[in-house]
C-alpha positions as CSV (number, residue, x, y, z in Angstrom):
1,X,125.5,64.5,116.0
2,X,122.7,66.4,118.0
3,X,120.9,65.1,121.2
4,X,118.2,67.8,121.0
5,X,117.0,70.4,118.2
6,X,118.3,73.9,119.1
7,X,117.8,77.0,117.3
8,X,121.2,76.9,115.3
9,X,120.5,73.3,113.9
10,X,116.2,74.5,113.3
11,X,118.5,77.4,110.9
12,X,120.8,74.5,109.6
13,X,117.9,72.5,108.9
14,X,116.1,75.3,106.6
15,X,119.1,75.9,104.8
16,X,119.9,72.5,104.1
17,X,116.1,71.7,103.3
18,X,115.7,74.8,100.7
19,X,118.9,73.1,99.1
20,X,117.6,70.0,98.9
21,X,114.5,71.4,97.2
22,X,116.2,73.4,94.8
23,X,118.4,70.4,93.7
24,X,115.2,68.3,92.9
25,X,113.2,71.4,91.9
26,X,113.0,69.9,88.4
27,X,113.0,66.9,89.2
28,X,109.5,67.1,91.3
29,X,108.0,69.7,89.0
30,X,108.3,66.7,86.8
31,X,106.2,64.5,88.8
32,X,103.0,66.8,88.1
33,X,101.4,64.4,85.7
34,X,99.2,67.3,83.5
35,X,100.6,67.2,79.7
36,X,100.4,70.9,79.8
37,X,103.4,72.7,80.8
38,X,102.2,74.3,84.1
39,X,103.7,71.9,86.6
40,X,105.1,73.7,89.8
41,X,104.9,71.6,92.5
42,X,108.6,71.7,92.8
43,X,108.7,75.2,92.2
44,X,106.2,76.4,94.7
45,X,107.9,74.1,97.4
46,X,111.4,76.2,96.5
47,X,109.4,79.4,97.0
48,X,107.9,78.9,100.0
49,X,110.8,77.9,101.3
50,X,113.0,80.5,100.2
51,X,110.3,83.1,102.4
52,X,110.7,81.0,105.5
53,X,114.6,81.6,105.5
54,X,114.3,85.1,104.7
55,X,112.1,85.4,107.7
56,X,114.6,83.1,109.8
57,X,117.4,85.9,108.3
58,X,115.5,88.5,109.0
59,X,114.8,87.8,113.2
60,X,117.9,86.8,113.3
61,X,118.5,89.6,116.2
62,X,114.7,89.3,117.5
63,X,113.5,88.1,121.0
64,X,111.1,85.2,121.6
65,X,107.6,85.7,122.7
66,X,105.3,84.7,124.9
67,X,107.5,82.5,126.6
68,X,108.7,80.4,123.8
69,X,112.1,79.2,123.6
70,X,114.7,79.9,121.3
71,X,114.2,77.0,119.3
72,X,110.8,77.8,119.4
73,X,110.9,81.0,118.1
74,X,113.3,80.3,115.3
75,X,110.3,77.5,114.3
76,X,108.2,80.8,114.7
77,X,109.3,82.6,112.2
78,X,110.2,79.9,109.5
79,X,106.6,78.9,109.9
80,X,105.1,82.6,109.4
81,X,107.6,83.1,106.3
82,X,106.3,80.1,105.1
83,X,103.0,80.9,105.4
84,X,103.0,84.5,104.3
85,X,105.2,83.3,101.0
86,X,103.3,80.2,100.3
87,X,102.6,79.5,97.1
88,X,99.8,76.5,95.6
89,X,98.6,73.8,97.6
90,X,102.1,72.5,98.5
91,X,103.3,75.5,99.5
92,X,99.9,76.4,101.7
93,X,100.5,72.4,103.4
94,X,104.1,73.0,104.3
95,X,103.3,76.3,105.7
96,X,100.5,74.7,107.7
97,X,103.0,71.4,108.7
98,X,105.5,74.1,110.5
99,X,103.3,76.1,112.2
100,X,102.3,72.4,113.8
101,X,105.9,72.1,114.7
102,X,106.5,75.2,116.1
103,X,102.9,75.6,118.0
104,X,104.3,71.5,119.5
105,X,107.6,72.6,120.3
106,X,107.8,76.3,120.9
107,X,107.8,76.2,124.9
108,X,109.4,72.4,124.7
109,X,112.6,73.3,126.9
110,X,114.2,70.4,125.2
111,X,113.6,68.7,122.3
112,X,114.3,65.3,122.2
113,X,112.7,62.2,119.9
114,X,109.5,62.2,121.9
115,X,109.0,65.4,121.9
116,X,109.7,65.6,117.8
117,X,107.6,62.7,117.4
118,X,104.8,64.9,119.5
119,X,105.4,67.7,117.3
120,X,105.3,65.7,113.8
121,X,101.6,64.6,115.4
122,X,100.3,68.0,115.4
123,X,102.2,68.9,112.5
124,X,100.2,66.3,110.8
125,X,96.8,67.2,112.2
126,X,97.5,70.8,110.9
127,X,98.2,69.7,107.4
128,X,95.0,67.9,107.3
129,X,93.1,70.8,108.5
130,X,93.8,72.8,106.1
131,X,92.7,70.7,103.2
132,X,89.0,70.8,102.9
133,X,88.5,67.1,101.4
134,X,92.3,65.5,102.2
135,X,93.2,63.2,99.8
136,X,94.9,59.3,100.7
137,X,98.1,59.0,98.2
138,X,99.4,62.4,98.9
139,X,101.5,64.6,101.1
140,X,99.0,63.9,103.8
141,X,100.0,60.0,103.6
142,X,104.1,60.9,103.8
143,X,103.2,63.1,106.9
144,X,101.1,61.2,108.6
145,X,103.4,58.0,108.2
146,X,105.8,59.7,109.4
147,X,104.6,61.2,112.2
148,X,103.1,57.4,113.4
149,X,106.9,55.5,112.9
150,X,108.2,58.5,115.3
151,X,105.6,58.0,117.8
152,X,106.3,54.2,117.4
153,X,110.1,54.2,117.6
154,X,108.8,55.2,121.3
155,X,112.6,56.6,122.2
156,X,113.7,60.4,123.8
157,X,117.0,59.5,121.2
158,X,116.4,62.2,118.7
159,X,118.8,60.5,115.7
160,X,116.4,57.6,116.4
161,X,113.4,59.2,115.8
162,X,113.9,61.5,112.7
163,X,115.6,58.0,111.1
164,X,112.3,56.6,111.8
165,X,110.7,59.4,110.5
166,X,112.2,59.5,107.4
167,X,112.6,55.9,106.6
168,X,108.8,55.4,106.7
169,X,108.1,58.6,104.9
170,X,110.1,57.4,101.8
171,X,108.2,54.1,102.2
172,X,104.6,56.2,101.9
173,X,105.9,58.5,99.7
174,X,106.1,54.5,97.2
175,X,102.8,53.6,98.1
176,X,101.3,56.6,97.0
177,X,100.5,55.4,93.5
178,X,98.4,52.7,95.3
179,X,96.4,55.3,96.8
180,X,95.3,57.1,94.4
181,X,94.8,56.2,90.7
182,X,95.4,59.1,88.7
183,X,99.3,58.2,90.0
184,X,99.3,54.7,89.1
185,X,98.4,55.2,85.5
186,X,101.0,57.8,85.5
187,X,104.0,55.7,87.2
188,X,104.7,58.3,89.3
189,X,104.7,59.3,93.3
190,X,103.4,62.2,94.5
191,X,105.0,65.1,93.9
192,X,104.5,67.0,97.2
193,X,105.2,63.6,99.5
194,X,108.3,63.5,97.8
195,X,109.1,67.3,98.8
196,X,108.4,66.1,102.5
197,X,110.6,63.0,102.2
198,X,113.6,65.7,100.5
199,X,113.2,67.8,103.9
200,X,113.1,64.9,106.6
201,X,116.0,63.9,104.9
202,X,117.8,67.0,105.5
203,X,116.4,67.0,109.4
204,X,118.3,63.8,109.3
205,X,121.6,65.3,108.1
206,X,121.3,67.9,110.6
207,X,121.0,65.5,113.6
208,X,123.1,62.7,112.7
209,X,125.2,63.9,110.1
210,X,124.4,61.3,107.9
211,X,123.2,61.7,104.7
212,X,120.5,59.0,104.0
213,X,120.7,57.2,101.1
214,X,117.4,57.4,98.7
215,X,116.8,55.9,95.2
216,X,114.8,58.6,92.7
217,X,111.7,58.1,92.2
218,X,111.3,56.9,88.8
219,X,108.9,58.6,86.0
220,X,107.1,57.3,83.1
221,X,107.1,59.0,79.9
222,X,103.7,58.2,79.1
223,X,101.2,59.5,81.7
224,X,97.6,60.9,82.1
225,X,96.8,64.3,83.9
226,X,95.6,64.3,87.4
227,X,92.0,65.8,87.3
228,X,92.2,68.4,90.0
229,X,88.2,67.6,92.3
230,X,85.9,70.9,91.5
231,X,85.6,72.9,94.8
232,X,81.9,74.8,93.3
233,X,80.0,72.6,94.9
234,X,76.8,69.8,93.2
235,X,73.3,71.1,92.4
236,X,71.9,68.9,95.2
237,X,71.9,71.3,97.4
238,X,69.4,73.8,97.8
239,X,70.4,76.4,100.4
240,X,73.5,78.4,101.1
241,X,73.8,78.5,105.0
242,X,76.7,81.3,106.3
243,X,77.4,82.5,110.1
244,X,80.0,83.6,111.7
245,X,81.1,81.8,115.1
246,X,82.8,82.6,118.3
247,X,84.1,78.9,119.3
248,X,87.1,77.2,120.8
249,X,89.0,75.5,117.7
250,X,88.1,72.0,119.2
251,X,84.1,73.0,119.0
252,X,84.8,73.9,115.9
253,X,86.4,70.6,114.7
254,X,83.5,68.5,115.8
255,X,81.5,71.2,114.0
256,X,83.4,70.8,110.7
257,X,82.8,67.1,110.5
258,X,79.3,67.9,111.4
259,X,78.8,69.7,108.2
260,X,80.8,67.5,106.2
261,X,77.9,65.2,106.7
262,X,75.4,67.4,105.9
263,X,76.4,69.0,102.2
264,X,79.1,70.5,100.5
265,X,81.0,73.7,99.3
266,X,82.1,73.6,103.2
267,X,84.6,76.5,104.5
268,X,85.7,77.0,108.2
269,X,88.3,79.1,108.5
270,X,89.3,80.9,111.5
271,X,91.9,82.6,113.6
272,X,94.1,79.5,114.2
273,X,94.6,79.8,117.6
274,X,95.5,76.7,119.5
275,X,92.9,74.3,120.7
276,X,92.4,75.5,123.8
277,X,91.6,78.8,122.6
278,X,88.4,80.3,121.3
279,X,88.1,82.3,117.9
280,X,86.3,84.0,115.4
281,X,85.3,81.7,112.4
282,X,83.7,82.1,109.1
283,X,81.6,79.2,108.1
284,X,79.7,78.4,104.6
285,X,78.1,75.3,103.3
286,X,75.3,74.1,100.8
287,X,72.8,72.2,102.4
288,X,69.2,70.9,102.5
289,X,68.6,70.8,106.0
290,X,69.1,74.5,107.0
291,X,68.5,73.9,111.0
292,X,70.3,70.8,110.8
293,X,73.3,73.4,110.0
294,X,72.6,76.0,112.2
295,X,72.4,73.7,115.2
296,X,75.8,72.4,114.7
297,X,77.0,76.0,115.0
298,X,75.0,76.5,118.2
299,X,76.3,73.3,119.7
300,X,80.3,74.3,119.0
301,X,79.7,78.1,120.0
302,X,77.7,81.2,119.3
303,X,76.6,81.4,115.5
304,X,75.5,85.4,114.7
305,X,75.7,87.0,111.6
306,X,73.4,83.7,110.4
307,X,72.6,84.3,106.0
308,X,70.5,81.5,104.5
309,X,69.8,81.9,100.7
310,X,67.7,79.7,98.9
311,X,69.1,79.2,95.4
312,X,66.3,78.9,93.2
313,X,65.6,82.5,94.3
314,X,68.7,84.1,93.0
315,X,67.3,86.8,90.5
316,X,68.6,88.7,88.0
317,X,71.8,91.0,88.5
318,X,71.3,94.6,89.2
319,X,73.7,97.2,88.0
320,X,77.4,97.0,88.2
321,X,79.0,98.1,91.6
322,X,81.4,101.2,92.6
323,X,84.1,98.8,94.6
324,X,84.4,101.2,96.9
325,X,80.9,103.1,97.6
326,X,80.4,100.8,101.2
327,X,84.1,100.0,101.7
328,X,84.5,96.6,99.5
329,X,87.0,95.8,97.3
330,X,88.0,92.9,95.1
331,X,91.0,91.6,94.6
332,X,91.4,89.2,91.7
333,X,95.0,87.1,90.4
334,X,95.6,87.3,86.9
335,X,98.4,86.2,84.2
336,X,98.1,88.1,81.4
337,X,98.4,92.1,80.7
338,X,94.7,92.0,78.6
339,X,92.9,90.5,81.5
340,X,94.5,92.4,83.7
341,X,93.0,95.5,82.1
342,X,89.7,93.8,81.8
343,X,89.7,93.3,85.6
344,X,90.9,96.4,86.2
345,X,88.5,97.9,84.4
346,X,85.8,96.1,86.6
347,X,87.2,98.3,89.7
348,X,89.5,95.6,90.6
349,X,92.6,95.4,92.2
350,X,94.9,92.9,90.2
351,X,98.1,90.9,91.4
352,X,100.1,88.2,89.4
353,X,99.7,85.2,89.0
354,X,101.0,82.7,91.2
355,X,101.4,84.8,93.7
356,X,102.1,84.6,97.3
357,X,100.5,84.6,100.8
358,X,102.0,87.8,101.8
359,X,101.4,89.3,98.3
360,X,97.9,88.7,98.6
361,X,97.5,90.2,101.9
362,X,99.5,93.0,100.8
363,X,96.6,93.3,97.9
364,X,94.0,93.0,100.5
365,X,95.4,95.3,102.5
366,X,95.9,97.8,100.3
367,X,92.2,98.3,99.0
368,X,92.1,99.8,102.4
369,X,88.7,98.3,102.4
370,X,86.8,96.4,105.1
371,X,85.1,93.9,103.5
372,X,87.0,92.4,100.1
373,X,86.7,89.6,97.8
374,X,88.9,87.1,96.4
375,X,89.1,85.5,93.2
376,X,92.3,83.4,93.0
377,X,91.5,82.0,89.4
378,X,93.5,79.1,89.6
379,X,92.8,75.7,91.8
380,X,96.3,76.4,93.3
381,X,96.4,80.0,94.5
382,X,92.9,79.0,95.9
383,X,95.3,77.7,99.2
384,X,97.4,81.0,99.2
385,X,94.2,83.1,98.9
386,X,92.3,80.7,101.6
387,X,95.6,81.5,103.9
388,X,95.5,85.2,102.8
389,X,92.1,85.5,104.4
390,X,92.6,84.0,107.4
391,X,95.5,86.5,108.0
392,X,93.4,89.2,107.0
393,X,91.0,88.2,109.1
394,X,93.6,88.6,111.7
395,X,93.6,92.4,111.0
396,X,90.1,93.2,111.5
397,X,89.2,92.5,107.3
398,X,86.4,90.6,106.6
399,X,87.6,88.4,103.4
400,X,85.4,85.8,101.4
401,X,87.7,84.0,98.8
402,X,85.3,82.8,96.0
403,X,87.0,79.9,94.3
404,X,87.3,80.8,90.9
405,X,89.3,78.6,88.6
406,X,89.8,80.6,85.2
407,X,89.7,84.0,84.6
408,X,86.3,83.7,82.5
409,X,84.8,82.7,85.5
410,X,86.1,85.7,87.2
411,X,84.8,87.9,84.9
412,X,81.0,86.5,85.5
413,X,81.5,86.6,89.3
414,X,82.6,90.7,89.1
415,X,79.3,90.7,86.4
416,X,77.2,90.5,89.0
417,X,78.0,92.3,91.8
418,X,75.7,94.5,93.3
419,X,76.2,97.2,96.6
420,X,73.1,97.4,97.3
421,X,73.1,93.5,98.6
422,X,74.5,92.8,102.2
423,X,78.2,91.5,101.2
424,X,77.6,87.4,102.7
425,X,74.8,88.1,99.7
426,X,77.1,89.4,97.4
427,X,79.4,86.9,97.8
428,X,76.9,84.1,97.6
429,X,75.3,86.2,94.2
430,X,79.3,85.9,92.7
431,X,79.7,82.5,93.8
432,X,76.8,81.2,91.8
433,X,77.4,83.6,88.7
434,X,81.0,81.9,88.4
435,X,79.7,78.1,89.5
436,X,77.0,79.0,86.3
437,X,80.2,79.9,83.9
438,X,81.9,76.4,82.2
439,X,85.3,77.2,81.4
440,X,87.9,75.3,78.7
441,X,91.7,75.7,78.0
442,X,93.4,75.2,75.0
443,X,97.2,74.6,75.0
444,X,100.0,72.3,73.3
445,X,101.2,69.3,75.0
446,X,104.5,69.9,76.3
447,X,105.1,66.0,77.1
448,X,103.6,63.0,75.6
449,X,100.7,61.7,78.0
450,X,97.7,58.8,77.9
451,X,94.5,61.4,78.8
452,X,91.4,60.2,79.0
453,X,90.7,61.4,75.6
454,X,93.4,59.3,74.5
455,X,96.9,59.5,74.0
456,X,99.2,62.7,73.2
457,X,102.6,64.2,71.8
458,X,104.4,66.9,72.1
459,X,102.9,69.6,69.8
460,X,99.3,68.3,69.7
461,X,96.7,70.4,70.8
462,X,94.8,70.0,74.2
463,X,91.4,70.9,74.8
464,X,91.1,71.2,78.4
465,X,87.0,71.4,79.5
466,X,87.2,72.2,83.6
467,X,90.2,70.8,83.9
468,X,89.9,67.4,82.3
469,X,91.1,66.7,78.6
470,X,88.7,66.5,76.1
471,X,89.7,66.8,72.5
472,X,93.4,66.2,70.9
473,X,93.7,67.7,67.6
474,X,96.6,69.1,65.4
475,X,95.4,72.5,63.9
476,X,94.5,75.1,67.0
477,X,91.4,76.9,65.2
478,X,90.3,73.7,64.1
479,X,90.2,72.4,68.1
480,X,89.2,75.6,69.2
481,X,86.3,75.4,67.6
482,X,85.3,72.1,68.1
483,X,85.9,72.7,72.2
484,X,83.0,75.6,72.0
485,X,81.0,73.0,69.9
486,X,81.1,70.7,72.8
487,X,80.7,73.4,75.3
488,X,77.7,75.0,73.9
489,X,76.5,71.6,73.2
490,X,75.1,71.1,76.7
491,X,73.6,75.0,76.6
492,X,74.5,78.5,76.7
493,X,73.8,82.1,75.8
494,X,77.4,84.3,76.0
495,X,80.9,83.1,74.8
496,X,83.7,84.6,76.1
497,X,87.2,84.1,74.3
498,X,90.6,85.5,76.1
499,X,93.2,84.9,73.3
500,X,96.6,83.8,74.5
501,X,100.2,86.0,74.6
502,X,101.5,83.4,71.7
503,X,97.6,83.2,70.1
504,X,98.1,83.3,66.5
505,X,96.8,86.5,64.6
506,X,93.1,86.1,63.8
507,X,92.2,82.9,66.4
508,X,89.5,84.9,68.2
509,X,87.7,85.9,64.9
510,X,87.7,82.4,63.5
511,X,86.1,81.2,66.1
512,X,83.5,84.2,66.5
513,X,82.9,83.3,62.8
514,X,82.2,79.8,63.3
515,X,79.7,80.5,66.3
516,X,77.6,82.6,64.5
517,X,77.6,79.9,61.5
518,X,76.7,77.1,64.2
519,X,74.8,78.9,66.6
520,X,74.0,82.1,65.4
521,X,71.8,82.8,68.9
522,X,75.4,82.8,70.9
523,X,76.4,86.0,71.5
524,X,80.1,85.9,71.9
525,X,82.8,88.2,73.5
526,X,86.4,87.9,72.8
527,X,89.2,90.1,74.1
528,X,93.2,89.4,74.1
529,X,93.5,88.3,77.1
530,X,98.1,87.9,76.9
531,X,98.1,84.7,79.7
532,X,101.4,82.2,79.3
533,X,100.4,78.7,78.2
534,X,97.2,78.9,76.8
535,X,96.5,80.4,73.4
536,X,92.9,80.7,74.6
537,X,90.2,80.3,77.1
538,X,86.6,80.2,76.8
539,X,84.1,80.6,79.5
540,X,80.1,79.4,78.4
541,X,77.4,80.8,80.7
């Protein structure tokens, strides 16, 4: 049993946690509640993980800095690996929960139960920081229960504490489905909570050497997907607003809430230097009130930089770029060998998918560019990419992740880009082009489910429209082109098709055939795209 949290037990802790994680892997991918058979959670949790013990191996024979301690510093560097190997929003929120612990506790001489409960405060405050609209009924509820049964246990007896901890977490982690919905219909917890509750558990082990006894959370076979919420931003708003801002981190808090109020499509991201600290910042949102948005950013600090671009006069796209002519780059994630030629043959560079924080900035780094662009293609490397700019940022590159969710939009973000625009305009000019582009996936069900378009089995054929299931059918041509129907149903000029790595032979031309018999004014594009999953995309712009 432990009295305070030293270095070797932070080590023990990792270990223990990563094994933990890797036993319920499964288990918590499980809990994603998407038919499709792309659920990760567990997976990414593993992952990140896995980086921060590497980078605990790693400085191993290091010295601390700036003072910290050596508990501290071992907190140090399982936060950074975490961060820098993060994968999805999971992995992005743990990464952000132990850099909270080790900014609480790293010149802590001692660390005893008020001093954890302290630390699981700020780690708590740091999780929610880094989610631009935090969500009740998730990881965020575990956390922050947590953190308020340490502070309440009001004790400096460390076993006391992380029992309290961990007791109310795995209460939380239950209520969950009575948070949010999309769980409840599903009979399932939340699948990133339940990672937390897995690695207080093994903080508990480590102090008391006790293993805690925890029933399994139970899953339903039947269950409906989670919609993920669109990050592109409404069509109320009429202006994009951009600056960037030299402000202490607390300014800029008061200033985020600010211009929450105000619009949407809001991004702060920054240095992440304590509170007491001033930093660079990058802010965007979609507002009416322009000077409504530019006061807030005089009132936490010094706004320059300042870009306002009315959207009604976005014009027409000028000719394509040379990525490199004025020192930007693009860097864009793809799954798939076709679209990774079709990107690359926009001038892009291309990384994986799913890929990490530290893979990213590698990317980023290697375009040896200045001023670079992001399009993570996926709702969950959109966290790794957001955390791959702000370390870039770090390094003197000036990153704007555009938040792409398929590759078709992608492809009508790099469509546009033009060098003769300042980049904040570019940017803005990609931005649009991909908001503009509606996307749709078609897959198998790997699981039977209750969607809102009705009940599924294994086998049947999803139509996925922006994330949210649409049609179940049993013949794939048959769905595929009933999906487009729908799509171009609401409008549209240009079809693009990306056919899938197990895409039957001939998909992409039956559905070209039965455009041009319905809508014989659609042009349509259609290129093998070889992404896992999904035997084919379409984008509509």
């Amino acid at each position: 049993m432990l009295d305070t949290l030293d270095a070797a037990a932070v080590r023990r802790w990792c270990a223990s946690g990563l094994a933990a994680l890797r036993r319920h892997q499964g288990e918590i991918d499980d809990l994603n509640v998407y038919p499709v058979p792309d659920g990760d959670t567990g997976t990414n949790l593993v992952l990140t993980l896995t980086s921060a013990q590497q980078a605990l191996s790693r400085g191993l024979g290091t010295l601390p800095e700036d003072g910290a301690t050596a508990h501290g510093h071992a907190l140090r560097l399982m936060a950074r690996g975490a961060l820098l190997g993060a994968r999805g929003n999971s992995g992005v929120i743990l990464s952000q929960l132990l850099r909270g612990l080790a900014d609480a506790l790293g010149v802590v001489p001692t660390v005893a139960g008020r001093a954890l409960a302290g630390a699981l405060r700020d780690a708590t405050t740091a999780a929610y920081a880094a989610v631009a609209r935090p969500v009740e009924g998730t990881v965020l509820s575990v956390v922050a229960a947590a953190a308020t049964a340490a502070e309440q246990a009001d004790s400096d007896d460390l076993r006391t504490v992380v029992r309290a901890a961990a007791e109310e977490a795995a209460r939380a982690l239950a209520r969950t489905p009575e948070q949010l919905p999309a769980l409840a219909r599903a009979g399932v917890v939340d699948a990133g909570g339940r990672g937390l509750c897995l690695l207080l558990d093994a903080l508990v082990e480590v102090v008391t050497g006790e293993s805690p006894p925890r029933p399994t959370p139970v899953t339903r076979t039947v269950r409906p997907p989670l919609t993920a919420v669109r990050e592109t931003g409404s069509t109320e708003y009429a202006y994009e607003v951009q600056f960037l801002l030299d402000a202490p981190h607390d300014a800029v808090t008061r200033m985020r809430a600010e211009l929450a109020t105000l619009g949407d499509s809001l991004v702060v991201v920054g240095d992440g230097g304590s509170p007491a600290e001033s930093g660079t910042w990058n802010v965007h949102v979609h507002v009416n009130d322009v000077g409504a948005a530019v006061e807030a950013g005089v009132a936490a600090g010094r706004p320059y930089r300042i870009s306002v671009t009315r959207f009604a006069d976005q014009g027409a796209p000028a000719a394509r770029p040379d990525p490199a002519a004025d020192g930007r780059a693009a860097v864009v994630v793809a799954a798939g060998v076709g679209i990774a030629e079709l990107f690359g043959g926009e001038g892009a560079t291309v990384v994986p998918g799913n890929p990490s924080t530290g893979e990213l900035l590698d990317a980023i780094r290697a375009t040896a560019a200045a001023r670079v662009v992001v399009l993570p293609n996926d709702p969950n490397t959109q966290a790794v990419a957001n955390a791959a700019a702000r370390e870039a940022h770090r390094l003197g590159v000036q990153v704007s992740v555009v938040p792409t969710r398929s590759p078709v939009q992608a492809l009508a973000a790099l469509a546009v880009r033009d060098p003769q625009r300042r980049f904040a305009d570019d940017v803005i000019a990609m931005a649009e082009a991909a908001g503009a582009c509606r996307y749709a996936e078609v897959c198998h069900a790997s699981r039977e489910a209750l969607t809102v378009a009705g009940p599924c089995r294994p086998g049947d054929v999803l139509a996925l429209v922006e994330g949210e299931v649409h049609l179940i059918g049993s013949d794939l041509v048959d769905t595929c082109a009933a999906v487009v129907d729908r799509m171009l149903g609401g409008g549209g000029e240009l079809v693009t098709l990306l056919t899938g790595a197990d895409a039957p032979v001939g998909l992409a031309e039956a559905v070209r055939e039965h455009v041009s018999r319905r809508w014989p004014f659609v042009e349509v594009q259609a290129y093998p795209g070889g992404q896992p999953h999904y035997p084919l995309l379409v984008g509509v712009e």
